Each structure stands twice: as structure tokens, then as C-alpha cells.
Short mmCIF file of C-alpha atoms and ligand atoms in Angstrom, two decimals:
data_model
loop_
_atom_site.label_atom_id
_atom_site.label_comp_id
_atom_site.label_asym_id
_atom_site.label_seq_id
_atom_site.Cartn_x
_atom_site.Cartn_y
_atom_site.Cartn_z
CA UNK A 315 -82.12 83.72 11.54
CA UNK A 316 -83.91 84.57 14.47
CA UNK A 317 -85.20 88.07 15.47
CA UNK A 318 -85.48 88.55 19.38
CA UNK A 319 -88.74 89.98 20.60
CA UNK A 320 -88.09 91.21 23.70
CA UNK A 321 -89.58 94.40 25.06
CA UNK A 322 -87.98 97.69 25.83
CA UNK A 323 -86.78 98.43 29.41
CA UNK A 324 -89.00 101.10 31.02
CA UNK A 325 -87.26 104.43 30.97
CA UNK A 326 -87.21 107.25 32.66
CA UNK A 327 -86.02 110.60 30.87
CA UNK A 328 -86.20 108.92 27.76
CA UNK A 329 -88.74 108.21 25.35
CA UNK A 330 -90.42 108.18 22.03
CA UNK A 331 -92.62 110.85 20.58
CA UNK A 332 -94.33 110.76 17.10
CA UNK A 333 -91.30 108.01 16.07
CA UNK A 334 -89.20 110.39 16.95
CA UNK A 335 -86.65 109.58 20.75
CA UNK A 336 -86.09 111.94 23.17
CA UNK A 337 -83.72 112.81 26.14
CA UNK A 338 -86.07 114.32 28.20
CA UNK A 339 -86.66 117.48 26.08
CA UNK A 340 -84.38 117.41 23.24
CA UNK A 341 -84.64 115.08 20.58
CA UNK A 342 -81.43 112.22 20.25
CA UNK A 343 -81.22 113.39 16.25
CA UNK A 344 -80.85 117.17 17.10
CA UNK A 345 -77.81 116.15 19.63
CA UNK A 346 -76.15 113.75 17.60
CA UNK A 347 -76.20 116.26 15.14
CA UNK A 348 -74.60 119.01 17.77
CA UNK A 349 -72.36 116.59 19.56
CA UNK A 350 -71.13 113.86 16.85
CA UNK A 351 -71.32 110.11 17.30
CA UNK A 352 -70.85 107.81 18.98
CA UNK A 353 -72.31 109.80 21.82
CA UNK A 354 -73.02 108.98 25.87
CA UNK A 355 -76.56 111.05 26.71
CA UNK A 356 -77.38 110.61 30.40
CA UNK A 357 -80.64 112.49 31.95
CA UNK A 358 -80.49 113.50 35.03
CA UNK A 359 -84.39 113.14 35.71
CA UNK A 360 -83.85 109.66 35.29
CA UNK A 361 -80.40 109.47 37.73
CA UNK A 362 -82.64 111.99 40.47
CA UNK A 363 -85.46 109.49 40.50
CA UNK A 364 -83.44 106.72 40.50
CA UNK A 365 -81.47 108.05 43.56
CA UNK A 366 -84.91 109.83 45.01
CA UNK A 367 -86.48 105.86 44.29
CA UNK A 368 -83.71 104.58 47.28
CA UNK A 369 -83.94 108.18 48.95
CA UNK A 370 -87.78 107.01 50.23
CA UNK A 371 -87.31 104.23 51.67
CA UNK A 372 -84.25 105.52 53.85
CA UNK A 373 -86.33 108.10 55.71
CA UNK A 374 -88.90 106.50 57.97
CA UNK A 375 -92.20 108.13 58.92
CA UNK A 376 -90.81 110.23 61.32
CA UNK A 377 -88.26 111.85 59.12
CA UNK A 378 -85.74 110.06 60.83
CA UNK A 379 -82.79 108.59 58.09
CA UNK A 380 -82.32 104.99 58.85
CA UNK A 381 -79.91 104.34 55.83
CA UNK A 382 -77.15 106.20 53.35
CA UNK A 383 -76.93 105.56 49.49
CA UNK A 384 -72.96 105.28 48.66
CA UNK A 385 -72.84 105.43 44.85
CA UNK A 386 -70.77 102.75 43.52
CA UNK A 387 -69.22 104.50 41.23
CA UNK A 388 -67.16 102.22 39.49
CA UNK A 389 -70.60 101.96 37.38
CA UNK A 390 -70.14 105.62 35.93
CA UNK A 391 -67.83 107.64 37.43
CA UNK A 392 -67.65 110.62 35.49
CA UNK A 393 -67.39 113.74 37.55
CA UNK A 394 -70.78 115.38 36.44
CA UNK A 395 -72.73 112.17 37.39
CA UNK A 396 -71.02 111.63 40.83
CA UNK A 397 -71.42 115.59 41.61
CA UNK A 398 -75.15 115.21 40.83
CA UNK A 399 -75.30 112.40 43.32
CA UNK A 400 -73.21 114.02 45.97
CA UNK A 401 -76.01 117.20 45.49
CA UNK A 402 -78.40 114.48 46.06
CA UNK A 403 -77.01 113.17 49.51
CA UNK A 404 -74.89 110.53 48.37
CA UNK A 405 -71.76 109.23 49.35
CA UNK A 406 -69.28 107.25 47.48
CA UNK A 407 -68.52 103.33 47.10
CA UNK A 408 -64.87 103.37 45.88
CA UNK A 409 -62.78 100.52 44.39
CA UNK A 410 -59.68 102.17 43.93
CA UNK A 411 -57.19 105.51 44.55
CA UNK A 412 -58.16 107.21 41.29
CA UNK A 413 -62.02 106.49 42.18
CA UNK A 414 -60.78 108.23 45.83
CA UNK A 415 -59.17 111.37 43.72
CA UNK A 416 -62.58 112.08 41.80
CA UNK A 417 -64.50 111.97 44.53
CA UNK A 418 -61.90 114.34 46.07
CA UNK A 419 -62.06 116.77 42.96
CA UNK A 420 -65.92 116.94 43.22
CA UNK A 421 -65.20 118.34 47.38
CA UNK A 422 -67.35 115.06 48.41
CA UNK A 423 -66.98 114.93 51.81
CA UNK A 424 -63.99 111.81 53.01
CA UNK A 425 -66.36 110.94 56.15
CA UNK A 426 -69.27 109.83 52.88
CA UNK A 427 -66.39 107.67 51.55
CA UNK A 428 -66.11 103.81 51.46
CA UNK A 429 -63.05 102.40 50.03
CA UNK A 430 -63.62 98.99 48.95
CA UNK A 431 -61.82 96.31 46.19
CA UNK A 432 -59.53 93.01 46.70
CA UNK A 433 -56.22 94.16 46.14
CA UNK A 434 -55.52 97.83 47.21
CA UNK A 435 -52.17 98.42 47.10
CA UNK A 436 -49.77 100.31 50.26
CA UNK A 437 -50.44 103.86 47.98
CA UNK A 438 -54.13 103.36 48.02
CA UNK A 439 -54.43 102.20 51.61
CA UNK A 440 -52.05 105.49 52.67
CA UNK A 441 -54.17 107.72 50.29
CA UNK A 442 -57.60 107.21 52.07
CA UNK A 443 -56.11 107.14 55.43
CA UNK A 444 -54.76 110.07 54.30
CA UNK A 445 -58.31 111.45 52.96
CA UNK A 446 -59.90 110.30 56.33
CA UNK A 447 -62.40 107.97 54.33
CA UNK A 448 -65.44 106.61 56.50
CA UNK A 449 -64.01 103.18 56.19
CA UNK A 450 -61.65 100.41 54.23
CA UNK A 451 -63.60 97.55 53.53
CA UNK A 452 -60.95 94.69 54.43
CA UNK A 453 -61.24 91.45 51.89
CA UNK A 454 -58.44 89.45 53.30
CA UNK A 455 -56.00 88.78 56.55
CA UNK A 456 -53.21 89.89 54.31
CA UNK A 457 -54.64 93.29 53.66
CA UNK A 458 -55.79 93.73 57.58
CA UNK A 459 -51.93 93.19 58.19
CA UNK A 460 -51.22 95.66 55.66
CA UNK A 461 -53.49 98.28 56.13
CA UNK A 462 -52.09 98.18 60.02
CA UNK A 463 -48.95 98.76 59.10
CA UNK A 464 -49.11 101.47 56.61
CA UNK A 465 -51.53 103.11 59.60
CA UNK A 466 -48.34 102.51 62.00
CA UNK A 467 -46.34 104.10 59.38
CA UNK A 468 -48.51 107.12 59.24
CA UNK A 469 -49.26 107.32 63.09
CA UNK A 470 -52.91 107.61 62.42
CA UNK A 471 -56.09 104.66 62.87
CA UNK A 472 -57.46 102.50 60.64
CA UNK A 473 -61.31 102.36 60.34
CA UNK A 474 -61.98 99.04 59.07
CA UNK A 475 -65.41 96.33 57.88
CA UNK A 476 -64.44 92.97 56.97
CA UNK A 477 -66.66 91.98 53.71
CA UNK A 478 -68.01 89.22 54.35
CA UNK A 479 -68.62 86.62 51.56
CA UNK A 480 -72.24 85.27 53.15
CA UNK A 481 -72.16 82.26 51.09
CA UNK A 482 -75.93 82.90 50.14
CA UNK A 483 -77.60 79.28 49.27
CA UNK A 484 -76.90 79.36 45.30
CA UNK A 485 -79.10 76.60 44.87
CA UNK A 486 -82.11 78.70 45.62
CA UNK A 487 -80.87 81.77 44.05
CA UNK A 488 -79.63 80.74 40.38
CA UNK A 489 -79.34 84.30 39.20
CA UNK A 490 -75.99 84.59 41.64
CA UNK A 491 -74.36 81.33 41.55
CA UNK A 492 -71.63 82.74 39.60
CA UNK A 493 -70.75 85.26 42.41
CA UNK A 494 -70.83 82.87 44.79
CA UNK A 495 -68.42 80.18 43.30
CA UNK A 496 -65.75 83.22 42.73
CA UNK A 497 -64.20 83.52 46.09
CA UNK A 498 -61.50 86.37 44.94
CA UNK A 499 -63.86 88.90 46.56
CA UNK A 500 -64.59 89.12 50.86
CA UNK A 501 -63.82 86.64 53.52
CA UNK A 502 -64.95 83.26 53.95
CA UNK A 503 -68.12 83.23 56.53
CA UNK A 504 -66.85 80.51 58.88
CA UNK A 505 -63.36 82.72 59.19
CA UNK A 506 -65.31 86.15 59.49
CA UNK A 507 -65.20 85.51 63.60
CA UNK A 508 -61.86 84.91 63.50
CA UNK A 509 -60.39 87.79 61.75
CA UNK A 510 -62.46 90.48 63.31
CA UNK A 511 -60.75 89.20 66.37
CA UNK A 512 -57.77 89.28 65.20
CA UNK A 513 -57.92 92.76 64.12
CA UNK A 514 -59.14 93.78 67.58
CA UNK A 515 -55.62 92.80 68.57
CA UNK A 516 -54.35 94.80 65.71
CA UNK A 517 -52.76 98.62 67.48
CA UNK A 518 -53.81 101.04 64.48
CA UNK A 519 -57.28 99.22 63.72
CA UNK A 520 -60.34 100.55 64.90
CA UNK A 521 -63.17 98.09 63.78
CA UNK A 522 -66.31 100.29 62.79
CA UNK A 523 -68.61 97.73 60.32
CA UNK A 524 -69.24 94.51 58.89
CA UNK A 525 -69.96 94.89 54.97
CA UNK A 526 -71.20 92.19 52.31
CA UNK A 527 -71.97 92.32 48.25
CA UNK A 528 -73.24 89.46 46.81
CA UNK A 529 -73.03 90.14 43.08
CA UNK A 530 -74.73 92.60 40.51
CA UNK A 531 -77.57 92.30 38.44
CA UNK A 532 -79.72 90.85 40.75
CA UNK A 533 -83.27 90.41 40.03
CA UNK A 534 -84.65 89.42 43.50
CA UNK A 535 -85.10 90.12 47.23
CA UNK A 536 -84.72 86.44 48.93
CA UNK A 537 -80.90 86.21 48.36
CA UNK A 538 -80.33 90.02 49.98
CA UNK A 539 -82.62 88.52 52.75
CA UNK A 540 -80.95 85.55 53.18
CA UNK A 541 -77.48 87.80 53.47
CA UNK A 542 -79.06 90.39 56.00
CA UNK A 543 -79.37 87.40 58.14
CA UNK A 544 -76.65 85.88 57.75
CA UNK A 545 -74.72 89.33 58.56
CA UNK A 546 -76.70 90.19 61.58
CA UNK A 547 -76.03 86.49 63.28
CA UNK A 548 -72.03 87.86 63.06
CA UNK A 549 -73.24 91.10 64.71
CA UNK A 550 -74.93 89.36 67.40
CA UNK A 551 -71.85 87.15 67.86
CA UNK A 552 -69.62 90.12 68.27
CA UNK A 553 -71.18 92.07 70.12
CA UNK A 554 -71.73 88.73 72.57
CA UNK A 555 -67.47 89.00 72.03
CA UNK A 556 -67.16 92.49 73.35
CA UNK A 557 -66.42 93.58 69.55
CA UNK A 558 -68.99 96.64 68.34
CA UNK A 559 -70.22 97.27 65.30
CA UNK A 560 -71.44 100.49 64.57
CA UNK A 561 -72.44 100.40 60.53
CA UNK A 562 -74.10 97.38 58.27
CA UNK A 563 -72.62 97.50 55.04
CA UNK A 564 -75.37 95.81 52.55
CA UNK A 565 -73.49 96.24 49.38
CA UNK A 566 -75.12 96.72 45.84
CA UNK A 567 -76.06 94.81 43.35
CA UNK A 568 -79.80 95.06 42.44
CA UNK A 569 -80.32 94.82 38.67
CA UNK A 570 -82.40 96.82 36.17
CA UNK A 571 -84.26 95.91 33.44
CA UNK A 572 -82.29 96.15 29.94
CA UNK A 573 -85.65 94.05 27.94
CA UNK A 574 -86.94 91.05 29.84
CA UNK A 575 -86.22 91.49 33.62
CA UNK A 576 -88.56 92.76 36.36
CA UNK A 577 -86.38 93.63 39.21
CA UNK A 578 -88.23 94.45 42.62
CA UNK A 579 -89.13 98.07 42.61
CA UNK A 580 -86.05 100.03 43.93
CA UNK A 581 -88.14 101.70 47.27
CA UNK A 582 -89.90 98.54 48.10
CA UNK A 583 -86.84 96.38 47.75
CA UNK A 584 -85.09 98.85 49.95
CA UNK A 585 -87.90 98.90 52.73
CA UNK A 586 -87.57 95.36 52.84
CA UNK A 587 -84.35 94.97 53.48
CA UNK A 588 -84.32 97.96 56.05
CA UNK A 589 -87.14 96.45 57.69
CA UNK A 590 -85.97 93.24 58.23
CA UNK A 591 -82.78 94.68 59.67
CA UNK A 592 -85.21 96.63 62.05
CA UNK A 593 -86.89 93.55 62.96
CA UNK A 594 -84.08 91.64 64.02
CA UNK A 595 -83.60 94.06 66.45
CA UNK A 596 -80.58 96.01 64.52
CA UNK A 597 -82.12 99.49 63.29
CA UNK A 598 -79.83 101.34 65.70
CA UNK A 599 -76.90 100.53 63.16
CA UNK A 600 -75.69 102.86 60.53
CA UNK A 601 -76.74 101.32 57.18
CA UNK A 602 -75.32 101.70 54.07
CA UNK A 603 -75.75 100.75 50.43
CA UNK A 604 -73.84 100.76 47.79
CA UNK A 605 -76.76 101.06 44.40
CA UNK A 606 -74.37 101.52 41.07
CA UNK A 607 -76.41 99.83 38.15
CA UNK A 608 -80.02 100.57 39.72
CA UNK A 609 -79.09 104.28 40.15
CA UNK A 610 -77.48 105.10 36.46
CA UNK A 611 -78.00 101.84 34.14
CA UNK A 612 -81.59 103.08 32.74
CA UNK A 613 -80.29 106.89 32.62
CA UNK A 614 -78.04 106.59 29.82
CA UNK A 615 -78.57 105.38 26.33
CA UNK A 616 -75.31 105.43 23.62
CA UNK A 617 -75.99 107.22 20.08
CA UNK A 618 -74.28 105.62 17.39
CA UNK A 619 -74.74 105.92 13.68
CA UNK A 620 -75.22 103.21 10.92
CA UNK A 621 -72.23 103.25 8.68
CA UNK A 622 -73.33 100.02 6.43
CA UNK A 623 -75.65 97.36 5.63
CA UNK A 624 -73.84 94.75 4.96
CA UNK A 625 -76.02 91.48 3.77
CA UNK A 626 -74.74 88.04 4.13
CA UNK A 627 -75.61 84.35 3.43
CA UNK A 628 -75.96 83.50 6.42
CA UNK A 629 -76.32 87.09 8.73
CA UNK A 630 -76.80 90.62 7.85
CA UNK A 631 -74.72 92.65 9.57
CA UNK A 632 -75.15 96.51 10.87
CA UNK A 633 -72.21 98.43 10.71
CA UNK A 634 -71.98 101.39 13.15
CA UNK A 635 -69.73 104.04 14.30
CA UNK A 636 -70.01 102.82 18.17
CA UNK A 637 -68.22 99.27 18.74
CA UNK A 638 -67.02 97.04 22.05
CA UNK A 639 -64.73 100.18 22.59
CA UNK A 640 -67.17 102.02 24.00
CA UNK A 641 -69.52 99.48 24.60
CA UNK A 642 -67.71 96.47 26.15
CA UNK A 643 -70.51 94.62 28.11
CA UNK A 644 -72.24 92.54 24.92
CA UNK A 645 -68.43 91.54 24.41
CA UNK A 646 -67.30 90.88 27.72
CA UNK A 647 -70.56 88.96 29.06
CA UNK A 648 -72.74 88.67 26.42
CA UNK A 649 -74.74 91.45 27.93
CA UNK A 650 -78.76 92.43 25.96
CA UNK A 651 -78.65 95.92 24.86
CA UNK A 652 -81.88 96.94 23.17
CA UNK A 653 -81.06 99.11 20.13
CA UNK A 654 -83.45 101.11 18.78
CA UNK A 655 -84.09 103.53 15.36
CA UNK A 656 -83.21 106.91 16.84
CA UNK A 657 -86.26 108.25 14.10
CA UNK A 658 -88.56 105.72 13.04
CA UNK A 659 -89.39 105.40 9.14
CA UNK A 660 -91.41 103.23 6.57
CA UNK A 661 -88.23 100.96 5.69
CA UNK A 662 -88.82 96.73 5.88
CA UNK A 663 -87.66 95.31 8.74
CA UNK A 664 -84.59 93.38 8.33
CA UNK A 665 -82.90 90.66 11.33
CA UNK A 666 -79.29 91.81 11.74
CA UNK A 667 -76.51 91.10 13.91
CA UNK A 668 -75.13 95.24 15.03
CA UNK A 669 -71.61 94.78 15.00
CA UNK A 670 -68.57 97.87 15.33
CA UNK A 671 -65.55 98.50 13.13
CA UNK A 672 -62.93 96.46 15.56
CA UNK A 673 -61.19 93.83 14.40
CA UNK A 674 -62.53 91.70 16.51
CA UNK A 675 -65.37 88.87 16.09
CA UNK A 676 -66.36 89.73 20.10
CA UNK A 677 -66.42 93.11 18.34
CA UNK A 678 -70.57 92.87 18.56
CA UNK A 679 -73.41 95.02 20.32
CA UNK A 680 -76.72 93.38 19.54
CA UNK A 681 -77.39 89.91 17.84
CA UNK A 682 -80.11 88.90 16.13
CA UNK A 683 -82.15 92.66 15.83
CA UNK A 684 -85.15 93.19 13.97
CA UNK A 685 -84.00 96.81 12.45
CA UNK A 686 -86.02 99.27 9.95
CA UNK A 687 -82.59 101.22 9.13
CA UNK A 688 -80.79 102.39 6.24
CA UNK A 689 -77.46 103.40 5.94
CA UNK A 690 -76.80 106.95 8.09
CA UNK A 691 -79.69 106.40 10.06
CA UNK A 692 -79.09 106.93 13.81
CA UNK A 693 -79.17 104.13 16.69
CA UNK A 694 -79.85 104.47 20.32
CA UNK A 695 -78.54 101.38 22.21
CA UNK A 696 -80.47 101.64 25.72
CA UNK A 697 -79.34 100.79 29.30
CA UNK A 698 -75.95 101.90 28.61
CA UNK A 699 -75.50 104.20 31.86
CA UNK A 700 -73.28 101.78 34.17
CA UNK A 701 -70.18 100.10 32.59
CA UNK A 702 -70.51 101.80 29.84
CA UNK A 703 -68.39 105.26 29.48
CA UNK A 704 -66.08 103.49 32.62
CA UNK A 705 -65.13 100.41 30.35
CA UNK A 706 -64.39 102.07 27.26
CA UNK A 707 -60.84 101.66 25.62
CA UNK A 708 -58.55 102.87 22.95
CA UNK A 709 -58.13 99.64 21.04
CA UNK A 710 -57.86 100.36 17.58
CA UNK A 711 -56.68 103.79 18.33
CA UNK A 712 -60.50 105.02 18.63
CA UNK A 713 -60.73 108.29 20.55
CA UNK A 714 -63.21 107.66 23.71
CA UNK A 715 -66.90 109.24 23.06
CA UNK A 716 -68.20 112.37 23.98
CA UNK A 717 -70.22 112.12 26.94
CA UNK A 718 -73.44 114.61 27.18
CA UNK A 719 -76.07 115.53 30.61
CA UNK A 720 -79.59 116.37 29.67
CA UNK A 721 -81.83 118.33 31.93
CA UNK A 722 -84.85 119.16 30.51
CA UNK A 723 -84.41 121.67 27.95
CA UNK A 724 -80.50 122.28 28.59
CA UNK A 725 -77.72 120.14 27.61
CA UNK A 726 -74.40 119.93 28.80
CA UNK A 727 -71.01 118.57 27.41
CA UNK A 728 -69.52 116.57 30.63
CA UNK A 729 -66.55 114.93 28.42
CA UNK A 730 -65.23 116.53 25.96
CA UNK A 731 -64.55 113.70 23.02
CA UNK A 732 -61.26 112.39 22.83
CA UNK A 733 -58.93 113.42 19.89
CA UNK A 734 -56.76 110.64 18.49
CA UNK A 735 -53.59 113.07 19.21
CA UNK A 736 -54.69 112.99 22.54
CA UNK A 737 -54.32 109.02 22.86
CA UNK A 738 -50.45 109.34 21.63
CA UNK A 739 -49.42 112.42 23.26
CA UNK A 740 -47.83 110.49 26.05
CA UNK A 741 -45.93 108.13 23.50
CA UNK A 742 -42.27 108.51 22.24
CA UNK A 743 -40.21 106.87 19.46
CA UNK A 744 -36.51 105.83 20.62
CA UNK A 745 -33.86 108.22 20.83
CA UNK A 746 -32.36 108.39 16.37
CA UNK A 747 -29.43 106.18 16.34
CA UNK A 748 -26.29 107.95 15.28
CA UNK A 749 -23.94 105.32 15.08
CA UNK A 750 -24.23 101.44 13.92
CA UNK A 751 -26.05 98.89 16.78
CA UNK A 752 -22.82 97.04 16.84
CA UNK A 753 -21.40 99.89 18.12
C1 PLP B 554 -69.65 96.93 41.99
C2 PLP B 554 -69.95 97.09 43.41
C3 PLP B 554 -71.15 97.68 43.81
C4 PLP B 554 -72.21 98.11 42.84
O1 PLP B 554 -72.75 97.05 42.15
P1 PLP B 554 -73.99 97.29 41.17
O2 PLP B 554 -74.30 95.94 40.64
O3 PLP B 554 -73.55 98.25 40.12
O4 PLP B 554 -75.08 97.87 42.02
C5 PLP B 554 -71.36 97.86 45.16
N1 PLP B 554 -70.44 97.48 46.08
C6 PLP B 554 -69.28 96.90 45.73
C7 PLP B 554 -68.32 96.50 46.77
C8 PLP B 554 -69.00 96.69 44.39
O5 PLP B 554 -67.84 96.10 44.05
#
């Protein structure tokens, strides 16, 4: 058995005092005691300097704003954490018509609204029409066609960006390669030309930006560079065409650290990228990007509480109260979670593998963990702001956590926690029978 040594993310809002963890100013023990287990905690220091982090770099010297942050908020989308974004400034990155809906239930204003995703259906295309979103980020021909006619339908225009897939050099940027080969999401480069002329011909499309997003959980500049280029040569092509582009989409995707990675610091990254754009002779464009991870990863950490130690021949295993339903991401990609002792004490260290009560082997949320626990002891697994709360499920008919907002000294409950009448309340049994099946 192996034990993993690799060091904590850096955190913002939370930290340890005297063995004891904190969300900003109330201790993680003290909550889970208020709210139950297993709990969401978010701070919203950590969110406002995340946010503040991009905010920088988008105002130049003069004061002048050369860039919008669009919180993609398919990362965390619970209303409390997209309102204190919209307070920020922010605008919204959308994948789908219920992500549209809760931005329209916190009043975000439609004109701050990006609707993107690869297969919105006729309802979702009429719904931000509807809304008067910014812009529909188009990922195929198919959906240009359709998006024109459900604007013909409505007798209103279309405000449309193709997403370009910029076919970034994988080679040179390993960390992506995965993204790249997957060619569900955007529009081939060499057919990017094409279809925006195409849709000039289209009557109900009015072409307004050129968008790209070249993957998440990316720990480097180069391949963003190599994609700003790659974009702007299409802008310089259409405009040579006689087709305008107004805003420069640059997608999200920069990673945080969860342990070993060291990302590019969030307002120097973002200079860059604004600057070259600048250089290239484009700063007159509208640009927008579309931070999920980087802006609410670190800002969330999920409480969960040991149930058993279970030893084995060959593992020990750490039971807890929090699983893959609330957790999904060690499941689904084999995602690093630190976990850490919520209150530290003079127990041995023992190497366990943190597992949750589904049936499941998957079922997992750390391997491998060096632990000084006993059973009932409290665990904080870290980086568990984005796709976390969004991913959870109700497998195993386990009630979705409580989610909680720190700031400073106050707390507040932003989701209630689920009970498990709630999760059948919109179940039936069939009608009683009241005469034989064989009639
Ligand atoms: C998911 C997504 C984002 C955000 O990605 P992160 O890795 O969370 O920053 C931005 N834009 C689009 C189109 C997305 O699908």
C-alpha cells in the first residue's frame, strides 16, 4: 500500500488553525454540527477573489474594461453562488434552458447571457430568443438551420458565434489531447469559413462573434495562445469577406490546483491572453470568458463524516457518510480530492482507500490516504466547488446535501437538504387492479 504525498491546494477562505479547519471564520466542526453531513461549505471570500483575480486584468490602466467574465455555470450553479457573481459583474455561460431559467430567477440581465452546448433542442433555442440572450453559440450547420427557423417562427433575429474547434497542436499541449480528439463539441476549423458564410445568407441570423473552448483543467498558457491565434486569423478573414465580428469568445477552461498542479496565476494568465489579442491588432472587440472551475473549484470543500474503519488484507477502507452521489468526479474521471481531518488529533496514521456507502466499486473518493481518523471523526474533502453540488444524484435513494455560504462570521443555508420523501413525491404506484389481468 502506498500513501500519496501530495500537498494541499492553496486556499483561499479556508484554512487550518491550531489543528483545527476553518471556513473563513467559523470552524467546519461547529457547522457540521449545525447543518448535518454530508455538507457543501462555499466562502464567498474565496469566490470574490477568485472573480476579483480575472476582474484585474479586464480593466486596463485607464479604467477602460477590455473584457467580461461569463460564469460558466454549469460548474456550480446554485442560485446563491451565481447571484454573488452577477453582484460581482458577471454574466452567465449557459449550457442549457434550465441553466437560462436560473439565471432568469436571479434578474441577471439576458443581454450578460451566452447560451452555449451541442445539442439544444427547438424549446431551448425559442426560450433564449425569447429571453433576448447576448448570443447562441452555434456548434453545428444543423443547429444554424435550426436556430433560423425557430427565429422565422418567432419573427424575431438570431444573434449567433460559431464555436470554433481550433484544433490546438495536441502534440505540444498533452494536458488537452483528450479535448481535442472529441470532436462532439464546435465546428471543424477548415469548415469555420464556410458556415459563417452560410449563415450570412441565413434571413433571421445576425452573426455577432466567433467563440472557442478548448477543454477544462488546463494548466498552461501556450495552448490558449495558440487558440487566440488561430481565432483571430478567422476574424481577419471575415472581415477581408465583408462578415463583422463584433465579440471574441475565449471560452474557459483554466484549471486549479486540487494537490500537485501550478496553474498560471488567474490575472496574469488573463493579461496575457488580452494582450496578445491587443497586439494582433484586435482590442476593439468585445471579449469574453467563460472561467467556471478557476472561479469556484478552490471555494468549496465537502464535510463528510467517518462512519467506519474498516481494515482489510489487502486495503483499509474509510467509510463515510458522503459517497460518488455527491461527489461524482473521483468516480467519473478518477479526479484527486485531498481529504483532510476536519480536527487534527494524536491518532497513528493509517493508508486507506475513503470509499461511500453505494453499492458501487466506482463508489470511491480518495485512494491511497494517509488518515489520523477514528470512527465519527469529521472529513473535509477540498476543491469540491465546481462539479460538485451540480453532479450529485439520487442513486441509492440518498437525499442531495445541504449546501451552506460562509462570509466571515455569518453563515447561510443556500440549499436546504433534501428529504428522502422529497425524492418520491413525484412517483406513483399503478392504478389497484379490481378485476383479474385476463380480464
Ligand atoms: C464547461 C465550459 C466552460 C467552463 O469550463 P471550466 O473548465 O469550468 O472553466 C466554459 N465554456 C464552455 C462552453 C463550457 O462548456
Amino acid at each position: 500500500m502506498t500513501s500519496t504525498t501530495i500537498p494541499l491546494p492553496h486556499l483561499i477562505g479556508f484554512t487550518e488553525r491550531n489543528g483545527n479547519w476553518h471556513a473563513e471564520d467559523l470552524s467546519l466542526a461547529d457547522l457540521a454540527k449545525e447543518f448535518g453531513t454530508p455538507l457543501y461549505v462555499y466562502s464567498k471570500r474565496a469566490l470574490t477573489e477568485a472573480y476579483q483575480a480575472y476582474d484585474r486584468a479586464c480593466v486596463d490602466a485607464s479604467g477602460k474594461r477590455r473584457a467580461r467574465i461569463h460564469f460558466a455555470m454549469k460548474a456550480n450553479s446554485n442560485l446563491a453562488i451565481i447571484d454573488c457573481f452577477k453582484q460581482l459583474g458577471a454574466g452567465f455561460d449557459l449550457v442549457s434552458g434550465g441553466e437560462l431559467s436560473r439565471a432568469l430567477a436571479i434578474g441577471a440581465d439576458p443581454s450578460s447571457l451566452v447560451f452555449a452546448g451541442v445539442g439544444k433542442s427547438a424549446d431551448e433555442i425559442a426560450q433564449a430568443l425569447k429571453a433576448g440572450v447576448k448570443c447562441i453559440n452555434v456548434e453545428s450547420i444543423a443547429e444554424l438551420h435550426k436556430i433560423n427557423q425557430v427565429a422565422t417562427r418567432l419573427q424575431c433575429r438570431a444573434p449567433i458565434s460559431l464555436r470554433v474547434n481550433p484544433d490546438v497542436d495536441a502534440q505540444t499541449h498533452p494536458y488537452i489531447s483528450t479535448g481535442l480528439k472529441d470532436n462532439k463539441f464546435g465546428i471543424a476549423y477548415h469548415e469555420v469559413l464556410k458556415t459563417y458564410r452560410e449563415a450570412a445568407l441565413l434571413s433571421q441570423i445576425d452573426i455577432v462573434g466567433i467563440d472557442c473552448h478548448i477543454g477544462s483543467q488546463i494548466t498552461t498558457t501556450a495552448p490558449y495562445l495558440d487558440a487566440v491565434d488561430k481565432v483571430l486569423d478567422l476574424v481577419a478573414q471575415l472581415k477581408k469577406e465583408g462578415i463583422e465580428i463584433h465579440h471574441l469568445d475565449l471560452g474557459g477552461g483554466l484549471g486549479i490546483s486540487y494537490g500537485e498542479e501550478s496553474p498560471p496565476d488567474i490575472t496574469e494568465f488573463t493579461n496575457t491572453l488580452l494582450n496578445r489579442v491587443a497586439e494582433r491588432g484586435f482590442g476593439h472587440l468585445d471579449i469574453v470568458l467563460e472561467p467556471g472551475r478557476s472561479l469556484v473549484g478552490n471555494a468549496g470543500v465537502l464535510l463528510t463524516h467517518v462512519e467506519y474503519l474498516k481494515p482489510g488484507a489487502e486495503k483499509n477502507f474509510c467509510i463515510v457518510d458522503a459517497a460518488m452521489t455527491e461527489l461524482m468526479r473521483p468516480a467519473l474521471y478518477e479526479a484527486y480530492h485531498a481529504i483532510v481531518p476536519v480536527q487534527s488529533k494524536p491518532v497513528k496514521s493509517v493508508t486507506y482507500d475513503v470509499v461511500g456507502p453505494v453499492c458501487e466499486s466506482g463508489d470511491w473518493l480518495g485512494r491511497g490516504r494517509s488518515l489520523a481518523v477514528e470512527e465519527g471523526d469529521l472529513l473535509a474533502i477540498l476543491s469540491a466547488g465546481a462539479y460538485g453540488f451540480v453532479m450529485a444524484s439520487n442513486y441509492n435513494t440518498r437525499p442531495k446535501p445541504a449546501e451552506i455560504m460562509v462570509d466571515g462570521k455569518n453563515v447561510y443555508l443556500i440549499r436546504q437538504r433534501e428529504t428522502v420523501a422529497d425524492l418520491f413525491a413525484n412517483e406513483s404506484t399503478l392504478p389497484k387492479q379490481t378485476h383479474s389481468p385476463l380480464g
